[in-house]
CSV table of C-alpha atoms in Angstrom, one decimal:
chain,number,residue,atom,x,y,z
A,206,MET,CA,26.6,24.5,-43.2
A,207,GLU,CA,27.1,22.6,-40.0
A,208,SER,CA,24.4,20.1,-39.2
A,209,LYS,CA,22.9,20.3,-35.7
A,210,ALA,CA,23.9,17.6,-33.3
A,211,PRO,CA,21.2,15.0,-32.9
A,212,LYS,CA,19.2,15.0,-29.7
A,213,HIS,CA,20.2,12.4,-27.1
A,214,LYS,CA,18.3,9.1,-27.9
A,215,TYR,CA,17.0,8.9,-24.3
A,216,LEU,CA,15.9,12.5,-24.0
A,217,LYS,CA,12.3,11.7,-25.0
A,218,LYS,CA,12.2,8.8,-22.6
A,219,THR,CA,13.2,10.8,-19.6
A,220,LYS,CA,10.4,13.3,-20.4
A,221,GLU,CA,7.7,10.7,-20.6
A,222,LYS,CA,4.9,11.1,-18.2
A,223,PHE,CA,4.9,9.0,-15.1
A,224,GLN,CA,1.9,6.6,-15.2
A,225,VAL,CA,0.4,3.9,-13.0
A,226,ASN,CA,-2.7,1.7,-13.1
A,227,LEU,CA,-5.3,1.9,-10.4
A,228,PHE,CA,-6.9,-1.4,-9.6
A,229,PRO,CA,-9.9,-1.8,-7.2
A,230,LEU,CA,-9.4,-3.6,-3.9
A,231,ASP,CA,-12.9,-5.0,-4.1
A,232,PRO,CA,-13.6,-8.3,-6.1
A,233,GLU,CA,-17.1,-7.2,-6.8
A,234,MET,CA,-15.8,-4.2,-8.8
A,235,GLU,CA,-13.4,-6.2,-10.9
A,236,GLY,CA,-13.8,-5.3,-14.6
A,237,ALA,CA,-15.6,-2.0,-13.8
A,238,ALA,CA,-14.3,1.2,-15.3
A,239,LEU,CA,-11.3,2.4,-13.3
A,240,PRO,CA,-10.7,6.0,-12.3
A,241,GLN,CA,-8.5,7.8,-14.8
A,242,PRO,CA,-5.9,10.4,-14.0
A,243,SER,CA,-7.2,13.7,-12.8
A,244,ASP,CA,-10.6,12.1,-11.8
A,245,GLY,CA,-11.6,13.5,-8.4
A,246,VAL,CA,-12.3,11.1,-5.5
A,247,ASP,CA,-16.0,10.5,-5.5
A,248,GLU,CA,-17.2,10.9,-1.9
A,249,GLU,CA,-19.7,8.2,-2.5
A,250,ASP,CA,-17.0,5.8,-3.7
A,251,LYS,CA,-16.0,3.7,-0.7
A,252,CYS,CA,-13.9,1.3,-2.8
A,253,SER,CA,-10.1,1.5,-2.3
A,254,TYR,CA,-7.5,1.1,-5.1
A,255,ILE,CA,-4.0,-0.2,-5.4
A,256,SER,CA,-1.2,0.8,-7.7
A,257,CYS,CA,2.6,0.2,-7.9
A,258,SER,CA,5.8,1.1,-9.7
A,259,HIS,CA,9.5,1.6,-9.1
A,260,ARG,CA,10.8,3.9,-6.3
A,261,PRO,CA,9.4,7.4,-7.0
A,262,THR,CA,11.1,10.8,-7.2
A,263,PHE,CA,9.5,13.9,-5.7
A,264,HIS,CA,8.0,14.7,-9.1
A,265,HIS,CA,6.5,11.2,-9.3
A,266,LEU,CA,4.9,11.5,-5.9
A,267,SER,CA,3.5,14.9,-6.9
A,268,VAL,CA,1.9,13.3,-10.0
A,269,LEU,CA,0.6,10.4,-7.9
A,270,LYS,CA,-1.1,12.9,-5.6
A,271,THR,CA,-2.5,15.4,-8.1
A,272,GLU,CA,-3.4,13.2,-11.0
A,273,TYR,CA,-4.2,9.8,-9.4
A,274,LYS,CA,-5.4,11.1,-6.0
A,275,ILE,CA,-3.0,8.7,-4.2
A,276,ASN,CA,-3.3,9.2,-0.5
A,277,LEU,CA,-1.0,6.5,0.9
A,278,VAL,CA,2.5,5.5,-0.1
A,279,LEU,CA,3.8,2.1,1.1
A,280,THR,CA,7.6,1.9,0.9
A,281,CYS,CA,8.9,-1.7,0.9
A,282,GLN,CA,12.7,-1.2,1.3
A,283,GLY,CA,15.4,-1.8,3.9
A,284,GLU,CA,17.0,0.8,6.2
A,285,THR,CA,20.1,1.2,3.9
A,286,GLU,CA,17.8,2.2,0.9
A,287,SER,CA,16.9,5.6,2.4
A,288,PRO,CA,13.2,5.1,3.1
A,289,LYS,CA,13.2,8.2,5.2
A,290,ASP,CA,13.8,10.3,2.1
A,291,ILE,CA,10.5,9.0,0.7
A,292,LYS,CA,8.9,9.7,4.1
A,293,ARG,CA,10.2,13.3,4.0
A,294,MET,CA,8.9,13.9,0.5
A,295,CYS,CA,5.5,12.5,1.4
A,296,LYS,CA,5.3,14.7,4.4
A,297,THR,CA,6.1,17.8,2.2
A,298,LEU,CA,3.3,16.8,-0.2
A,299,GLY,CA,0.8,15.9,2.6
A,300,LEU,CA,0.8,12.2,1.7
A,301,ALA,CA,0.4,9.5,4.3
A,302,HIS,CA,3.4,7.2,4.4
A,303,CYS,CA,3.9,3.7,5.7
A,304,TRP,CA,7.3,2.0,5.8
A,305,LEU,CA,7.7,-1.8,5.7
A,306,ASN,CA,11.4,-2.7,6.5
A,307,LEU,CA,11.9,-5.2,3.7
A,308,PRO,CA,15.6,-5.2,2.5
A,309,GLY,CA,15.1,-7.9,-0.2
A,310,ALA,CA,12.9,-10.6,-1.7
A,311,ASN,CA,15.2,-13.6,-1.9
A,312,GLN,CA,14.0,-17.0,-0.7
A,313,PRO,CA,15.9,-17.2,2.6
A,314,LEU,CA,14.8,-13.7,3.6
A,315,LEU,CA,11.2,-14.2,2.7
A,316,SER,CA,11.2,-17.5,4.6
A,317,LYS,CA,12.6,-15.9,7.9
A,318,LYS,CA,10.2,-15.6,10.8
A,319,THR,CA,11.3,-12.0,11.5
A,320,THR,CA,10.6,-11.0,7.9
A,321,ARG,CA,7.2,-12.5,7.9
A,322,ALA,CA,6.4,-10.9,11.3
A,323,ALA,CA,7.3,-7.5,9.9
A,324,ILE,CA,5.1,-8.0,6.8
A,325,THR,CA,2.3,-9.2,9.0
A,326,LYS,CA,2.5,-6.4,11.5
A,327,THR,CA,2.5,-3.7,8.8
A,328,LEU,CA,-0.2,-5.2,6.6
A,329,LEU,CA,-2.6,-6.0,9.5
A,330,GLY,CA,-2.4,-2.3,10.4
A,331,LEU,CA,-3.2,-1.5,6.8
A,332,TYR,CA,-6.1,-4.0,6.8
A,333,LYS,CA,-7.7,-2.1,9.7
A,334,GLN,CA,-7.6,1.1,7.6
A,335,LEU,CA,-9.0,-0.6,4.5
A,336,LYS,CA,-11.7,-2.3,6.6
A,337,GLY,CA,-12.7,1.1,8.0
A,338,CYS,CA,-13.2,2.3,4.4
A,339,SER,CA,-15.3,-0.6,3.4
A,340,ASP,CA,-17.4,-0.2,6.5
A,341,SER,CA,-18.2,3.4,5.3
A,342,GLN,CA,-16.3,4.9,8.2
A,343,GLY,CA,-14.1,7.0,6.0
A,344,GLY,CA,-13.2,7.9,2.4
A,345,CYS,CA,-11.6,5.4,0.0
A,346,MET,CA,-7.8,4.7,0.1
A,347,ARG,CA,-5.7,4.9,-3.0
A,348,ILE,CA,-2.4,3.1,-2.3
A,349,PHE,CA,0.9,3.3,-4.1
A,350,VAL,CA,3.3,0.4,-3.4
A,351,HIS,CA,7.0,0.5,-4.3
A,352,CYS,CA,10.4,-1.0,-3.6
A,353,ALA,CA,13.4,-0.2,-5.8
A,354,ALA,CA,12.5,-1.6,-9.2
A,355,GLY,CA,8.8,-2.2,-8.3
A,356,ILE,CA,9.0,-5.9,-9.1
A,357,HIS,CA,9.9,-8.6,-6.5
A,358,ARG,CA,9.1,-7.0,-3.1
A,359,THR,CA,6.3,-4.9,-4.6
A,360,GLY,CA,4.7,-8.0,-6.3
A,361,VAL,CA,4.7,-9.9,-3.0
A,362,ILE,CA,3.1,-7.1,-1.1
A,363,CYS,CA,0.5,-6.3,-3.8
A,364,TYR,CA,-0.4,-9.9,-3.9
A,365,ILE,CA,-0.9,-10.2,-0.1
A,366,ILE,CA,-3.0,-7.0,0.0
A,367,GLN,CA,-5.3,-8.3,-2.6
A,368,ARG,CA,-5.7,-11.6,-0.7
A,369,MET,CA,-6.6,-9.6,2.4
A,370,MET,CA,-9.4,-7.8,0.5
A,371,GLY,CA,-11.0,-11.0,-0.8
A,372,TYR,CA,-9.4,-11.9,-4.1
A,373,SER,CA,-8.7,-15.6,-4.7
A,374,GLU,CA,-5.2,-17.0,-5.0
A,375,THR,CA,-5.4,-17.1,-8.8
A,376,GLU,CA,-7.1,-13.7,-9.1
A,377,ALA,CA,-4.6,-12.0,-6.9
A,378,PHE,CA,-1.7,-13.2,-9.1
A,379,GLU,CA,-3.4,-12.6,-12.5
A,380,ASN,CA,-4.5,-9.1,-11.3
A,381,LEU,CA,-0.8,-8.1,-11.0
A,382,GLN,CA,-0.8,-8.0,-14.8
A,383,HIS,CA,-3.4,-5.2,-14.7
A,384,ILE,CA,-1.7,-3.4,-11.9
A,385,ARG,CA,1.7,-3.5,-13.5
A,386,GLU,CA,2.9,-5.8,-16.2
A,387,HIS,CA,6.6,-5.6,-15.3
A,388,THR,CA,5.7,-6.7,-11.8
A,389,TYR,CA,3.5,-9.6,-13.1
A,390,LYS,CA,6.2,-10.9,-15.4
A,391,GLY,CA,9.1,-10.5,-12.9
A,392,VAL,CA,7.8,-11.5,-9.5
A,393,LYS,CA,8.2,-15.3,-10.1
A,394,GLU,CA,5.8,-18.0,-8.9
A,395,TRP,CA,7.9,-19.2,-6.0
A,396,ARG,CA,7.6,-15.7,-4.4
A,397,ILE,CA,3.9,-15.9,-4.9
A,398,GLN,CA,3.9,-19.2,-3.1
A,399,LEU,CA,5.8,-17.7,-0.2
A,400,ALA,CA,3.5,-14.7,-0.2
A,401,GLU,CA,0.5,-17.1,0.1
A,402,GLU,CA,2.2,-18.8,3.1
A,403,VAL,CA,2.4,-15.4,4.8
A,404,TRP,CA,-1.2,-14.6,3.9
A,405,THR,CA,-2.4,-18.0,5.3
A,406,ALA,CA,-0.8,-17.2,8.7
A,407,MET,CA,-2.2,-13.6,8.6
A,408,LYS,CA,-5.7,-14.8,7.9
A,409,LYS,CA,-5.7,-16.8,11.1
A,410,LYS,CA,-5.0,-13.6,13.0
A,411,ILE,CA,-7.6,-11.6,11.1
A,412,ASP,CA,-10.2,-14.3,11.7
A,413,MET,CA,-9.4,-14.4,15.4
A,414,ALA,CA,-9.6,-10.6,15.8
A,415,GLU,CA,-12.9,-10.4,13.9
A,416,PHE,CA,-14.6,-13.1,16.0
A,417,GLU,CA,-13.4,-11.7,19.4
A,418,GLU,CA,-16.3,-10.5,21.6
A,419,PRO,CA,-16.2,-6.7,21.7
A,420,SER,CA,-15.0,-5.2,24.9
A,421,GLU,CA,-17.2,-3.1,27.2
A,422,PRO,CA,-17.4,0.5,25.8
A,423,GLU,CA,-15.1,2.9,27.6
A,424,GLU,CA,-17.9,5.3,28.5
A,425,GLN,CA,-19.8,2.5,30.3
A,426,LYS,CA,-16.9,1.7,32.6
A,427,ARG,CA,-16.7,3.2,36.0
A,428,PRO,CA,-14.1,6.0,36.1
A,429,SER,CA,-11.1,5.3,38.2
A,430,SER,CA,-10.0,7.4,41.1
A,431,GLY,CA,-7.8,9.2,38.8
A,432,GLY,CA,-10.7,10.6,36.8
A,433,GLU,CA,-11.6,10.1,33.1
A,434,LYS,CA,-8.3,11.2,31.8
A,435,GLY,CA,-7.8,10.1,28.2
A,436,SER,CA,-11.0,8.0,28.0
A,437,LYS,CA,-12.0,9.3,24.6
A,438,GLU,CA,-8.6,9.5,23.0
A,439,ALA,CA,-8.4,8.0,19.5
A,440,LEU,CA,-5.6,7.3,17.1
A,441,GLU,CA,-6.1,9.6,14.1
A,442,VAL,CA,-4.3,9.0,10.9
A,443,VAL,CA,-3.2,12.4,9.5
A,444,PRO,CA,-1.6,12.7,6.0
A,445,GLY,CA,2.0,13.5,6.3
A,446,GLU,CA,2.2,12.8,10.0
A,447,ASP,CA,5.6,11.9,11.4
A,448,ARG,CA,5.2,8.2,11.6
A,449,ASP,CA,6.7,5.1,10.0
A,450,ARG,CA,4.1,2.3,10.3
A,451,PHE,CA,0.5,1.7,11.0
A,452,GLY,CA,-0.6,-0.2,14.1
């Protein structure tokens, strides 16, 4: 009798379920029980969460939406890495998508002014969205961050996002281990140091914006001779909308 051919040794691995860890973007909630897969989003829960992994497939994105209730995907890749494919998949699934044009995470690139400006612009826009959640102006955000392998670029961006939301330098780095251990082990301390430099510059802009005196409400201004055209227009973030960046 002929023996059956053994199954491919990687077959089981390819069928393993895609999993991520949700971590709260609120230092006061650290250590609290985290939402588990398939948990619904509690309308009373105004805390936002962050997660990360490698570049997702359509199936992965579907799992992120249905089981982890992810509602924003942040792609940290360069133009040659087909970020628009992720954008199209997100649009199909009704997920909001944000693209940060970040082609790598080597020291010269992360030290460039243009790279830091791109990171700052994208994350300041994200900060406004997160701040709106914490001010009870909307539901919580569940963010999924990825690059290619989900280690170097992803680690840098996850670190800065945590710093934006109030975690200390030490906490933001150590928390990476809870968000994704591969990222924590592979990001390297020198990248975290460069990320801290980016955050320090960003913080000055955030502090300046938050201490600016509010401008006169639009409805109190005298209408121009052209009428009140567009006076109450607002930028609305719509899941799956055809856009690349916040801000």
